[in-house]
mmCIF file of C-alpha atoms in Angstrom:
data_model
loop_
_atom_site.group_PDB
_atom_site.id
_atom_site.type_symbol
_atom_site.label_atom_id
_atom_site.label_comp_id
_atom_site.label_asym_id
_atom_site.label_seq_id
_atom_site.Cartn_x
_atom_site.Cartn_y
_atom_site.Cartn_z
ATOM 1 C CA UNK F 1 125.910 127.551 108.118
ATOM 2 C CA UNK F 2 125.972 125.724 111.435
ATOM 3 C CA UNK F 3 123.877 128.238 113.159
ATOM 4 C CA UNK F 4 121.297 128.182 110.421
ATOM 5 C CA UNK F 5 120.910 124.309 110.899
ATOM 6 C CA UNK F 6 120.571 124.566 114.658
ATOM 7 C CA UNK F 7 117.875 127.391 114.059
ATOM 8 C CA UNK F 8 115.983 125.111 111.782
ATOM 9 C CA UNK F 9 116.402 122.274 114.269
ATOM 10 C CA UNK F 10 115.145 124.562 117.193
ATOM 11 C CA UNK F 11 112.081 125.648 114.991
ATOM 12 C CA UNK F 12 111.049 122.185 114.290
ATOM 13 C CA UNK F 13 111.534 121.225 117.892
ATOM 14 C CA UNK F 14 109.461 124.147 119.155
ATOM 15 C CA UNK F 15 106.839 123.796 116.571
ATOM 16 C CA UNK F 16 103.299 122.230 117.520
ATOM 17 C CA UNK F 17 102.451 118.697 117.503
ATOM 18 C CA UNK F 18 100.489 118.926 114.257
ATOM 19 C CA UNK F 19 103.262 120.693 112.403
ATOM 20 C CA UNK F 20 105.808 118.074 113.817
ATOM 21 C CA UNK F 21 103.572 115.312 112.456
ATOM 22 C CA UNK F 22 103.305 117.109 109.010
ATOM 23 C CA UNK F 23 106.941 117.465 109.023
ATOM 24 C CA UNK F 24 107.594 113.790 109.786
ATOM 25 C CA UNK F 25 105.159 112.801 107.008
ATOM 26 C CA UNK F 26 107.075 114.943 104.561
ATOM 27 C CA UNK F 27 110.399 113.449 105.539
ATOM 28 C CA UNK F 28 108.897 110.013 105.043
ATOM 29 C CA UNK F 29 107.621 110.947 101.611
ATOM 30 C CA UNK F 30 111.029 112.491 100.664
ATOM 31 C CA UNK F 31 112.982 109.290 101.889
ATOM 32 C CA UNK F 32 110.810 107.131 99.899
ATOM 33 C CA UNK F 33 110.833 109.138 96.724
ATOM 34 C CA UNK F 34 114.762 109.230 96.856
ATOM 35 C CA UNK F 35 114.860 105.590 97.445
ATOM 36 C CA UNK F 36 112.649 105.004 94.456
ATOM 37 C CA UNK F 37 114.860 107.479 92.253
ATOM 38 C CA UNK F 38 118.016 105.460 93.079
ATOM 39 C CA UNK F 39 116.464 102.065 92.551
ATOM 40 C CA UNK F 40 114.813 103.290 89.253
ATOM 41 C CA UNK F 41 118.118 104.818 88.057
ATOM 42 C CA UNK F 42 119.987 101.642 88.593
ATOM 43 C CA UNK F 43 117.186 99.626 86.837
ATOM 44 C CA UNK F 44 117.075 102.097 83.724
ATOM 45 C CA UNK F 45 120.848 102.265 83.493
ATOM 46 C CA UNK F 46 121.051 98.573 83.315
ATOM 47 C CA UNK F 47 118.055 98.095 81.185
ATOM 48 C CA UNK F 48 119.367 100.477 78.480
ATOM 49 C CA UNK F 49 122.974 99.076 78.661
ATOM 50 C CA UNK F 50 122.103 95.393 78.428
ATOM 51 C CA UNK F 51 119.252 95.902 75.883
ATOM 52 C CA UNK F 52 121.743 97.664 73.445
ATOM 53 C CA UNK F 53 124.312 94.716 74.072
ATOM 54 C CA UNK F 54 121.517 92.144 73.359
ATOM 55 C CA UNK F 55 120.175 93.883 70.156
ATOM 56 C CA UNK F 56 123.682 94.351 68.721
ATOM 57 C CA UNK F 57 124.400 90.551 69.301
ATOM 58 C CA UNK F 58 121.039 89.506 67.985
ATOM 59 C CA UNK F 59 121.636 91.057 64.668
ATOM 60 C CA UNK F 60 125.119 89.804 64.533
ATOM 61 C CA UNK F 61 124.330 86.242 65.387
ATOM 62 C CA UNK F 62 123.526 83.679 62.821
ATOM 63 C CA UNK F 63 121.214 81.589 64.896
ATOM 64 C CA UNK F 64 118.318 82.153 67.343
ATOM 65 C CA UNK F 65 119.529 79.699 69.751
ATOM 66 C CA UNK F 66 122.842 81.724 70.186
ATOM 67 C CA UNK F 67 120.911 84.742 70.863
ATOM 68 C CA UNK F 68 118.640 82.786 73.428
ATOM 69 C CA UNK F 69 121.911 81.836 75.187
ATOM 70 C CA UNK F 70 123.078 85.440 75.144
ATOM 71 C CA UNK F 71 119.685 86.530 76.399
ATOM 72 C CA UNK F 72 119.980 84.323 79.472
ATOM 73 C CA UNK F 73 123.236 86.004 80.491
ATOM 74 C CA UNK F 74 121.496 89.768 80.118
ATOM 75 C CA UNK F 75 118.856 89.386 82.932
ATOM 76 C CA UNK F 76 118.551 93.059 83.238
ATOM 77 C CA UNK F 77 117.377 93.728 79.547
ATOM 78 C CA UNK F 78 113.724 93.841 78.918
ATOM 79 C CA UNK F 79 114.359 93.143 75.180
ATOM 80 C CA UNK F 80 116.217 89.995 76.005
ATOM 81 C CA UNK F 81 113.384 89.090 78.349
ATOM 82 C CA UNK F 82 110.624 89.392 75.735
ATOM 83 C CA UNK F 83 112.851 87.634 73.287
ATOM 84 C CA UNK F 84 113.260 84.637 75.610
ATOM 85 C CA UNK F 85 109.355 84.379 75.784
ATOM 86 C CA UNK F 86 109.073 84.418 72.006
ATOM 87 C CA UNK F 87 111.661 81.985 71.627
ATOM 88 C CA UNK F 88 110.089 79.584 73.999
ATOM 89 C CA UNK F 89 106.885 79.910 72.079
ATOM 90 C CA UNK F 90 108.688 79.529 68.893
ATOM 91 C CA UNK F 91 110.257 76.176 70.087
ATOM 92 C CA UNK F 92 106.618 74.905 70.932
ATOM 93 C CA UNK F 93 105.799 75.579 67.435
ATOM 94 C CA UNK F 94 108.868 73.610 65.978
ATOM 95 C CA UNK F 95 108.020 70.642 68.470
ATOM 96 C CA UNK F 96 104.536 70.655 67.342
ATOM 97 C CA UNK F 97 105.438 69.478 63.816
ATOM 98 C CA UNK F 98 104.219 70.480 60.529
ATOM 99 C CA UNK F 99 100.686 69.397 61.004
ATOM 100 C CA UNK F 100 100.195 69.870 64.705
ATOM 101 C CA UNK F 101 98.872 66.453 65.224
ATOM 102 C CA UNK F 102 100.996 63.186 65.624
ATOM 103 C CA UNK F 103 100.395 60.506 63.024
ATOM 104 C CA UNK F 104 98.882 62.721 60.560
ATOM 105 C CA UNK F 105 100.689 63.236 57.141
ATOM 106 C CA UNK F 106 101.382 66.805 56.492
ATOM 107 C CA UNK F 107 99.730 68.550 53.631
ATOM 108 C CA UNK F 108 100.550 71.895 52.202
ATOM 109 C CA UNK F 109 97.183 73.431 53.631
ATOM 110 C CA UNK F 110 97.543 72.046 56.954
ATOM 111 C CA UNK F 111 101.368 72.999 57.326
ATOM 112 C CA UNK F 112 100.322 76.581 56.292
ATOM 113 C CA UNK F 113 97.631 76.741 58.930
ATOM 114 C CA UNK F 114 99.734 75.281 61.540
ATOM 115 C CA UNK F 115 102.701 77.662 60.960
ATOM 116 C CA UNK F 116 100.135 80.733 60.682
ATOM 117 C CA UNK F 117 98.519 79.883 63.960
ATOM 118 C CA UNK F 118 101.805 79.256 65.528
ATOM 119 C CA UNK F 119 103.025 82.917 64.476
ATOM 120 C CA UNK F 120 99.842 84.146 66.030
ATOM 121 C CA UNK F 121 100.784 82.466 69.219
ATOM 122 C CA UNK F 122 104.071 84.192 69.075
ATOM 123 C CA UNK F 123 102.599 87.647 68.393
ATOM 124 C CA UNK F 124 100.408 87.095 71.494
ATOM 125 C CA UNK F 125 103.151 86.078 73.563
ATOM 126 C CA UNK F 126 105.279 89.024 72.699
ATOM 127 C CA UNK F 127 102.268 91.335 73.547
ATOM 128 C CA UNK F 128 101.947 89.763 76.921
ATOM 129 C CA UNK F 129 105.728 89.928 77.303
ATOM 130 C CA UNK F 130 105.770 93.806 76.472
ATOM 131 C CA UNK F 131 102.790 94.405 78.836
ATOM 132 C CA UNK F 132 104.547 92.579 81.626
ATOM 133 C CA UNK F 133 107.963 94.597 81.122
ATOM 134 C CA UNK F 134 105.986 97.746 80.857
ATOM 135 C CA UNK F 135 104.422 97.138 84.195
ATOM 136 C CA UNK F 136 107.627 96.192 85.596
ATOM 137 C CA UNK F 137 109.477 99.424 84.345
ATOM 138 C CA UNK F 138 106.570 101.638 85.812
ATOM 139 C CA UNK F 139 106.500 100.206 89.203
ATOM 140 C CA UNK F 140 106.950 102.710 91.989
ATOM 141 C CA UNK F 141 107.186 105.540 89.511
ATOM 142 C CA UNK F 142 103.748 106.700 90.207
ATOM 143 C CA UNK F 143 104.559 107.309 93.829
ATOM 144 C CA UNK F 144 106.842 110.118 92.558
ATOM 145 C CA UNK F 145 103.921 111.769 90.918
ATOM 146 C CA UNK F 146 101.998 111.378 94.088
ATOM 147 C CA UNK F 147 104.888 112.814 95.934
ATOM 148 C CA UNK F 148 105.158 115.822 93.812
ATOM 149 C CA UNK F 149 101.427 116.547 93.726
ATOM 150 C CA UNK F 150 100.578 116.057 97.507
ATOM 151 C CA UNK F 151 103.723 117.052 99.623
ATOM 152 C CA UNK F 152 103.395 120.820 98.725
ATOM 153 C CA UNK F 153 99.663 120.870 100.080
ATOM 154 C CA UNK F 154 100.705 118.976 103.010
ATOM 155 C CA UNK F 155 103.364 121.364 103.729
ATOM 156 C CA UNK F 156 100.895 124.217 103.198
ATOM 157 C CA UNK F 157 98.552 122.604 105.650
ATOM 158 C CA UNK F 158 101.238 122.639 108.100
ATOM 159 C CA UNK F 159 101.968 126.087 107.400
ATOM 160 C CA UNK F 160 98.292 127.396 107.836
ATOM 161 C CA UNK F 161 97.868 125.391 110.901
ATOM 162 C CA UNK F 162 101.068 126.797 112.556
ATOM 163 C CA UNK F 163 100.063 130.435 111.613
ATOM 164 C CA UNK F 164 96.512 129.828 113.107
ATOM 165 C CA UNK F 165 98.310 128.727 116.267
ATOM 166 C CA UNK F 166 100.431 131.857 116.194
ATOM 167 C CA UNK F 167 97.504 134.207 115.676
ATOM 168 C CA UNK F 168 95.712 132.434 118.500
ATOM 169 C CA UNK F 169 98.639 133.026 120.726
ATOM 170 C CA UNK F 170 98.896 136.675 119.684
ATOM 171 C CA UNK F 171 95.187 136.985 120.510
ATOM 172 C CA UNK F 172 95.805 135.546 124.014
ATOM 173 C CA UNK F 173 98.785 137.731 124.774
ATOM 174 C CA UNK F 174 97.328 140.750 123.406
ATOM 175 C CA UNK F 175 100.421 141.713 121.735
ATOM 176 C CA UNK F 176 101.028 142.031 117.980
ATOM 177 C CA UNK F 177 104.843 143.153 117.779
ATOM 178 C CA UNK F 178 107.157 141.528 115.323
ATOM 179 C CA UNK F 179 109.030 139.798 118.184
ATOM 180 C CA UNK F 180 105.871 138.014 119.064
ATOM 181 C CA UNK F 181 104.647 137.286 115.510
ATOM 182 C CA UNK F 182 107.860 136.280 113.521
ATOM 183 C CA UNK F 183 109.042 133.235 115.502
ATOM 184 C CA UNK F 184 105.652 131.426 115.226
ATOM 185 C CA UNK F 185 105.326 132.212 111.424
ATOM 186 C CA UNK F 186 108.890 131.207 110.731
ATOM 187 C CA UNK F 187 108.072 127.851 112.382
ATOM 188 C CA UNK F 188 105.071 127.397 110.309
ATOM 189 C CA UNK F 189 106.916 128.159 107.015
ATOM 190 C CA UNK F 190 109.358 125.399 107.508
ATOM 191 C CA UNK F 191 106.513 122.998 106.540
ATOM 192 C CA UNK F 192 106.184 124.542 103.271
ATOM 193 C CA UNK F 193 109.766 124.581 102.724
ATOM 194 C CA UNK F 194 110.128 120.780 103.398
ATOM 195 C CA UNK F 195 107.155 120.048 101.389
ATOM 196 C CA UNK F 196 108.740 121.898 98.450
ATOM 197 C CA UNK F 197 112.041 120.033 98.952
ATOM 198 C CA UNK F 198 110.298 116.774 98.847
ATOM 199 C CA UNK F 199 108.115 117.791 95.800
ATOM 200 C CA UNK F 200 110.678 119.298 93.344
ATOM 201 C CA UNK F 201 113.125 116.281 92.886
ATOM 202 C CA UNK F 202 110.176 113.884 92.820
ATOM 203 C CA UNK F 203 108.518 115.736 89.812
ATOM 204 C CA UNK F 204 111.954 116.031 88.107
ATOM 205 C CA UNK F 205 112.505 112.284 88.591
ATOM 206 C CA UNK F 206 108.944 111.397 87.520
ATOM 207 C CA UNK F 207 109.227 113.199 84.203
ATOM 208 C CA UNK F 208 112.739 111.811 83.481
ATOM 209 C CA UNK F 209 111.732 108.175 84.235
ATOM 210 C CA UNK F 210 108.542 108.613 82.308
ATOM 211 C CA UNK F 211 110.519 109.611 79.350
ATOM 212 C CA UNK F 212 112.953 106.822 79.693
ATOM 213 C CA UNK F 213 109.994 104.214 80.073
ATOM 214 C CA UNK F 214 108.422 105.421 76.751
ATOM 215 C CA UNK F 215 111.718 105.058 74.955
ATOM 216 C CA UNK F 216 112.258 101.554 76.345
ATOM 217 C CA UNK F 217 108.552 100.635 75.444
ATOM 218 C CA UNK F 218 109.220 101.900 71.911
ATOM 219 C CA UNK F 219 112.351 99.880 71.791
ATOM 220 C CA UNK F 220 110.273 96.676 72.906
ATOM 221 C CA UNK F 221 107.714 97.242 70.304
ATOM 222 C CA UNK F 222 110.196 97.821 67.629
ATOM 223 C CA UNK F 223 112.311 94.742 68.231
ATOM 224 C CA UNK F 224 109.139 92.730 68.514
ATOM 225 C CA UNK F 225 108.111 93.780 65.121
ATOM 226 C CA UNK F 226 111.559 93.089 63.670
ATOM 227 C CA UNK F 227 111.519 89.696 65.335
ATOM 228 C CA UNK F 228 108.380 88.685 63.818
ATOM 229 C CA UNK F 229 109.574 89.803 60.369
ATOM 230 C CA UNK F 230 112.599 87.471 60.926
ATOM 231 C CA UNK F 231 110.150 84.645 62.014
ATOM 232 C CA UNK F 232 107.850 85.159 59.194
ATOM 233 C CA UNK F 233 110.450 85.301 56.677
ATOM 234 C CA UNK F 234 112.599 82.313 57.680
ATOM 235 C CA UNK F 235 110.576 79.892 59.857
ATOM 236 C CA UNK F 236 108.072 79.492 56.859
ATOM 237 C CA UNK F 237 111.020 78.134 54.821
ATOM 238 C CA UNK F 238 111.700 75.682 57.755
ATOM 239 C CA UNK F 239 114.880 77.332 58.806
ATOM 240 C CA UNK F 240 115.886 77.981 62.396
ATOM 241 C CA UNK F 241 118.413 80.859 61.716
ATOM 242 C CA UNK F 242 118.075 84.390 60.694
#
Protein backbone atom coordinates (compact mmCIF):
# COMPACT_ATOMS: atom_id res chain seq x y z
CA UNK A 1 0.00 0.00 0.00
CA UNK A 2 2.78 2.44 0.99
CA UNK A 3 4.93 1.46 -1.99
CA UNK A 4 1.97 1.98 -4.36
CA UNK A 5 1.52 5.51 -3.03
CA UNK A 6 5.22 6.23 -3.44
CA UNK A 7 5.14 4.89 -7.03
CA UNK A 8 2.21 7.12 -7.93
CA UNK A 9 3.95 10.13 -6.40
CA UNK A 10 7.10 9.30 -8.32
CA UNK A 11 5.14 8.95 -11.55
CA UNK A 12 3.55 12.35 -11.03
CA UNK A 13 6.89 13.98 -10.23
CA UNK A 14 8.57 12.42 -13.25
CA UNK A 15 5.74 13.32 -15.64
CA UNK A 16 6.06 16.16 -18.11
CA UNK A 17 5.11 19.75 -17.34
CA UNK A 18 1.85 19.61 -19.31
CA UNK A 19 0.72 16.43 -17.55
CA UNK A 20 1.58 17.96 -14.18
CA UNK A 21 -0.47 21.05 -15.00
CA UNK A 22 -3.37 18.80 -16.02
CA UNK A 23 -3.10 16.90 -12.73
CA UNK A 24 -3.02 20.16 -10.77
CA UNK A 25 -6.15 21.35 -12.58
CA UNK A 26 -7.92 18.08 -11.81
CA UNK A 27 -6.95 18.27 -8.15
CA UNK A 28 -8.35 21.81 -7.92
CA UNK A 29 -11.58 20.65 -9.56
CA UNK A 30 -11.80 17.75 -7.11
CA UNK A 31 -11.14 19.87 -4.01
CA UNK A 32 -13.71 22.47 -5.08
CA UNK A 33 -16.36 19.87 -5.88
CA UNK A 34 -15.86 18.12 -2.53
CA UNK A 35 -16.16 21.46 -0.74
CA UNK A 36 -19.46 22.10 -2.57
CA UNK A 37 -20.67 18.60 -1.73
CA UNK A 38 -20.09 19.16 1.99
CA UNK A 39 -21.56 22.69 1.96
CA UNK A 40 -24.71 21.59 0.13
CA UNK A 41 -25.08 18.54 2.35
CA UNK A 42 -25.20 20.73 5.45
CA UNK A 43 -27.55 23.17 3.72
CA UNK A 44 -29.96 20.48 2.51
CA UNK A 45 -29.97 18.63 5.80
CA UNK A 46 -30.83 21.79 7.72
CA UNK A 47 -33.38 22.90 5.12
CA UNK A 48 -35.31 19.62 5.26
CA UNK A 49 -35.19 19.38 9.06
CA UNK A 50 -36.26 22.95 9.78
CA UNK A 51 -38.87 23.02 7.02
CA UNK A 52 -40.51 19.93 8.48
CA UNK A 53 -40.51 21.57 11.94
CA UNK A 54 -42.02 24.80 10.60
CA UNK A 55 -44.76 23.12 8.55
CA UNK A 56 -45.74 21.03 11.55
CA UNK A 57 -45.83 24.14 13.76
CA UNK A 58 -47.72 26.14 11.13
CA UNK A 59 -50.62 23.72 10.98
CA UNK A 60 -50.75 23.33 14.75
CA UNK A 61 -50.64 27.06 15.51
CA UNK A 62 -53.88 29.02 15.69
CA UNK A 63 -52.50 32.39 14.67
CA UNK A 64 -50.28 33.56 11.83
CA UNK A 65 -48.36 35.80 14.23
CA UNK A 66 -47.20 32.75 16.20
CA UNK A 67 -46.10 31.08 12.97
CA UNK A 68 -44.22 34.25 11.99
CA UNK A 69 -42.37 34.27 15.32
CA UNK A 70 -41.47 30.61 14.87
CA UNK A 71 -40.30 31.20 11.30
CA UNK A 72 -37.74 33.76 12.48
CA UNK A 73 -36.19 31.07 14.69
CA UNK A 74 -35.80 28.67 11.74
CA UNK A 75 -33.42 30.64 9.54
CA UNK A 76 -32.39 27.57 7.57
CA UNK A 77 -35.89 26.70 6.35
CA UNK A 78 -36.83 27.80 2.81
CA UNK A 79 -40.50 27.27 3.68
CA UNK A 80 -40.20 29.56 6.69
CA UNK A 81 -38.51 32.22 4.56
CA UNK A 82 -41.24 32.30 1.91
CA UNK A 83 -43.83 32.40 4.70
CA UNK A 84 -42.19 35.47 6.21
CA UNK A 85 -42.30 37.23 2.84
CA UNK A 86 -45.98 36.41 2.39
CA UNK A 87 -46.84 37.34 5.96
CA UNK A 88 -45.19 40.76 5.67
CA UNK A 89 -47.11 41.38 2.44
CA UNK A 90 -50.27 40.34 4.23
CA UNK A 91 -49.58 42.83 7.02
CA UNK A 92 -49.32 45.59 4.42
CA UNK A 93 -52.78 44.60 3.24
CA UNK A 94 -54.20 44.75 6.77
CA UNK A 95 -52.58 48.15 7.43
CA UNK A 96 -53.97 49.48 4.15
CA UNK A 97 -57.46 49.19 5.49
CA UNK A 98 -60.67 47.98 3.88
CA UNK A 99 -60.67 50.60 1.13
CA UNK A 100 -56.98 51.21 0.59
CA UNK A 101 -57.49 54.99 0.81
CA UNK A 102 -57.54 57.03 4.04
CA UNK A 103 -60.63 59.08 4.63
CA UNK A 104 -62.79 57.10 2.27
CA UNK A 105 -65.72 55.16 3.64
CA UNK A 106 -65.58 51.47 2.80
CA UNK A 107 -68.13 49.96 0.48
CA UNK A 108 -68.69 46.30 -0.25
CA UNK A 109 -67.32 46.69 -3.78
CA UNK A 110 -64.24 48.70 -2.80
CA UNK A 111 -63.46 46.35 0.08
CA UNK A 112 -63.69 43.32 -2.21
CA UNK A 113 -61.48 44.96 -4.83
CA UNK A 114 -58.88 45.93 -2.24
CA UNK A 115 -58.74 42.47 -0.72
CA UNK A 116 -58.59 40.80 -4.13
CA UNK A 117 -55.72 43.08 -5.12
CA UNK A 118 -54.03 42.35 -1.82
CA UNK A 119 -54.27 38.61 -2.41
CA UNK A 120 -52.72 39.11 -5.84
CA UNK A 121 -49.83 40.96 -4.18
CA UNK A 122 -49.35 38.05 -1.78
CA UNK A 123 -49.31 35.62 -4.72
CA UNK A 124 -46.68 37.67 -6.52
CA UNK A 125 -44.60 37.92 -3.35
CA UNK A 126 -44.75 34.16 -2.93
CA UNK A 127 -43.69 33.56 -6.54
CA UNK A 128 -40.74 35.90 -6.13
CA UNK A 129 -39.78 34.24 -2.84
CA UNK A 130 -39.95 30.75 -4.39
CA UNK A 131 -37.75 31.89 -7.29
CA UNK A 132 -35.28 33.37 -4.82
CA UNK A 133 -35.16 30.18 -2.76
CA UNK A 134 -34.77 28.02 -5.87
CA UNK A 135 -31.84 30.16 -6.97
CA UNK A 136 -30.30 29.86 -3.51
CA UNK A 137 -30.72 26.08 -3.47
CA UNK A 138 -29.12 25.63 -6.89
CA UNK A 139 -26.09 27.82 -6.15
CA UNK A 140 -22.80 26.01 -6.80
CA UNK A 141 -24.57 22.80 -7.85
CA UNK A 142 -23.95 23.38 -11.60
CA UNK A 143 -20.22 23.30 -10.87
CA UNK A 144 -20.63 19.63 -9.93
CA UNK A 145 -22.09 18.96 -13.37
CA UNK A 146 -19.24 20.89 -14.95
CA UNK A 147 -16.73 18.81 -13.01
CA UNK A 148 -18.42 15.57 -14.00
CA UNK A 149 -18.54 16.54 -17.66
CA UNK A 150 -15.10 18.08 -18.14
CA UNK A 151 -12.60 16.36 -15.84
CA UNK A 152 -12.60 13.03 -17.74
CA UNK A 153 -11.72 14.90 -20.92
CA UNK A 154 -9.08 16.98 -19.17
CA UNK A 155 -7.56 13.77 -17.81
CA UNK A 156 -7.76 12.18 -21.26
CA UNK A 157 -5.94 15.18 -22.71
CA UNK A 158 -3.15 14.70 -20.18
CA UNK A 159 -2.99 11.00 -21.01
CA UNK A 160 -2.82 11.59 -24.76
CA UNK A 161 -0.14 14.23 -24.30
CA UNK A 162 1.90 11.93 -22.07
CA UNK A 163 1.65 9.04 -24.54
CA UNK A 164 2.70 11.36 -27.37
CA UNK A 165 5.80 12.31 -25.40
CA UNK A 166 6.49 8.65 -24.64
CA UNK A 167 6.37 7.64 -28.28
CA UNK A 168 8.47 10.66 -29.20
CA UNK A 169 11.08 9.50 -26.72
CA UNK A 170 10.91 5.96 -28.11
CA UNK A 171 11.52 7.30 -31.60
CA UNK A 172 14.58 9.21 -30.44
CA UNK A 173 16.01 6.24 -28.55
CA UNK A 174 15.23 3.80 -31.33
CA UNK A 175 14.03 1.18 -28.85
CA UNK A 176 10.47 -0.06 -28.31
CA UNK A 177 10.94 -2.57 -25.49
CA UNK A 178 8.40 -2.85 -22.67
CA UNK A 179 10.88 -1.42 -20.18
CA UNK A 180 11.09 1.74 -22.27
CA UNK A 181 7.38 2.11 -23.15
CA UNK A 182 5.70 1.13 -19.87
CA UNK A 183 6.92 3.93 -17.53
CA UNK A 184 5.87 6.75 -19.84
CA UNK A 185 2.46 5.26 -20.57
CA UNK A 186 1.78 4.51 -16.89
CA UNK A 187 2.63 8.10 -16.01
CA UNK A 188 0.25 9.35 -18.69
CA UNK A 189 -2.60 7.09 -17.51
CA UNK A 190 -2.48 8.69 -14.06
CA UNK A 191 -4.17 11.77 -15.54
CA UNK A 192 -7.13 9.70 -16.75
CA UNK A 193 -7.45 8.00 -13.36
CA UNK A 194 -7.41 11.35 -11.52
CA UNK A 195 -9.96 12.77 -13.95
CA UNK A 196 -12.34 9.88 -13.29
CA UNK A 197 -11.74 10.14 -9.54
CA UNK A 198 -12.82 13.79 -9.71
CA UNK A 199 -15.78 13.18 -12.03
CA UNK A 200 -17.50 10.18 -10.42
CA UNK A 201 -18.36 11.71 -6.99
CA UNK A 202 -19.28 15.01 -8.65
CA UNK A 203 -21.82 13.31 -10.93
CA UNK A 204 -23.29 11.29 -8.06
CA UNK A 205 -23.59 14.39 -5.88
CA UNK A 206 -25.11 16.45 -8.72
CA UNK A 207 -27.86 13.89 -9.31
CA UNK A 208 -28.49 13.55 -5.57
CA UNK A 209 -28.76 17.30 -4.92
CA UNK A 210 -30.83 17.89 -8.05
CA UNK A 211 -33.36 15.39 -6.71
CA UNK A 212 -33.36 17.04 -3.28
CA UNK A 213 -33.80 20.51 -4.81
CA UNK A 214 -36.80 19.31 -6.81
CA UNK A 215 -38.33 17.88 -3.64
CA UNK A 216 -37.82 21.15 -1.75
CA UNK A 217 -39.16 23.18 -4.67
CA UNK A 218 -42.26 21.00 -4.76
CA UNK A 219 -42.63 21.52 -1.00
CA UNK A 220 -42.42 25.30 -1.47
CA UNK A 221 -45.08 25.29 -4.18
CA UNK A 222 -47.36 23.05 -2.12
CA UNK A 223 -47.00 25.20 1.00
CA UNK A 224 -47.58 28.35 -1.05
CA UNK A 225 -50.84 26.96 -2.41
CA UNK A 226 -51.97 25.87 1.08
CA UNK A 227 -51.09 29.26 2.56
CA UNK A 228 -53.05 31.10 -0.13
CA UNK A 229 -56.05 28.87 0.57
CA UNK A 230 -55.84 29.83 4.24
CA UNK A 231 -55.60 33.51 3.37
CA UNK A 232 -58.46 33.45 0.86
CA UNK A 233 -60.64 31.54 3.28
CA UNK A 234 -60.02 33.53 6.45
CA UNK A 235 -58.74 36.98 5.51
CA UNK A 236 -61.86 37.75 3.50
CA UNK A 237 -63.77 37.14 6.71
CA UNK A 238 -61.60 39.73 8.46
CA UNK A 239 -59.86 37.17 10.67
CA UNK A 240 -56.15 36.95 11.38
CA UNK A 241 -55.97 33.32 12.37
CA UNK A 242 -56.22 30.03 10.58
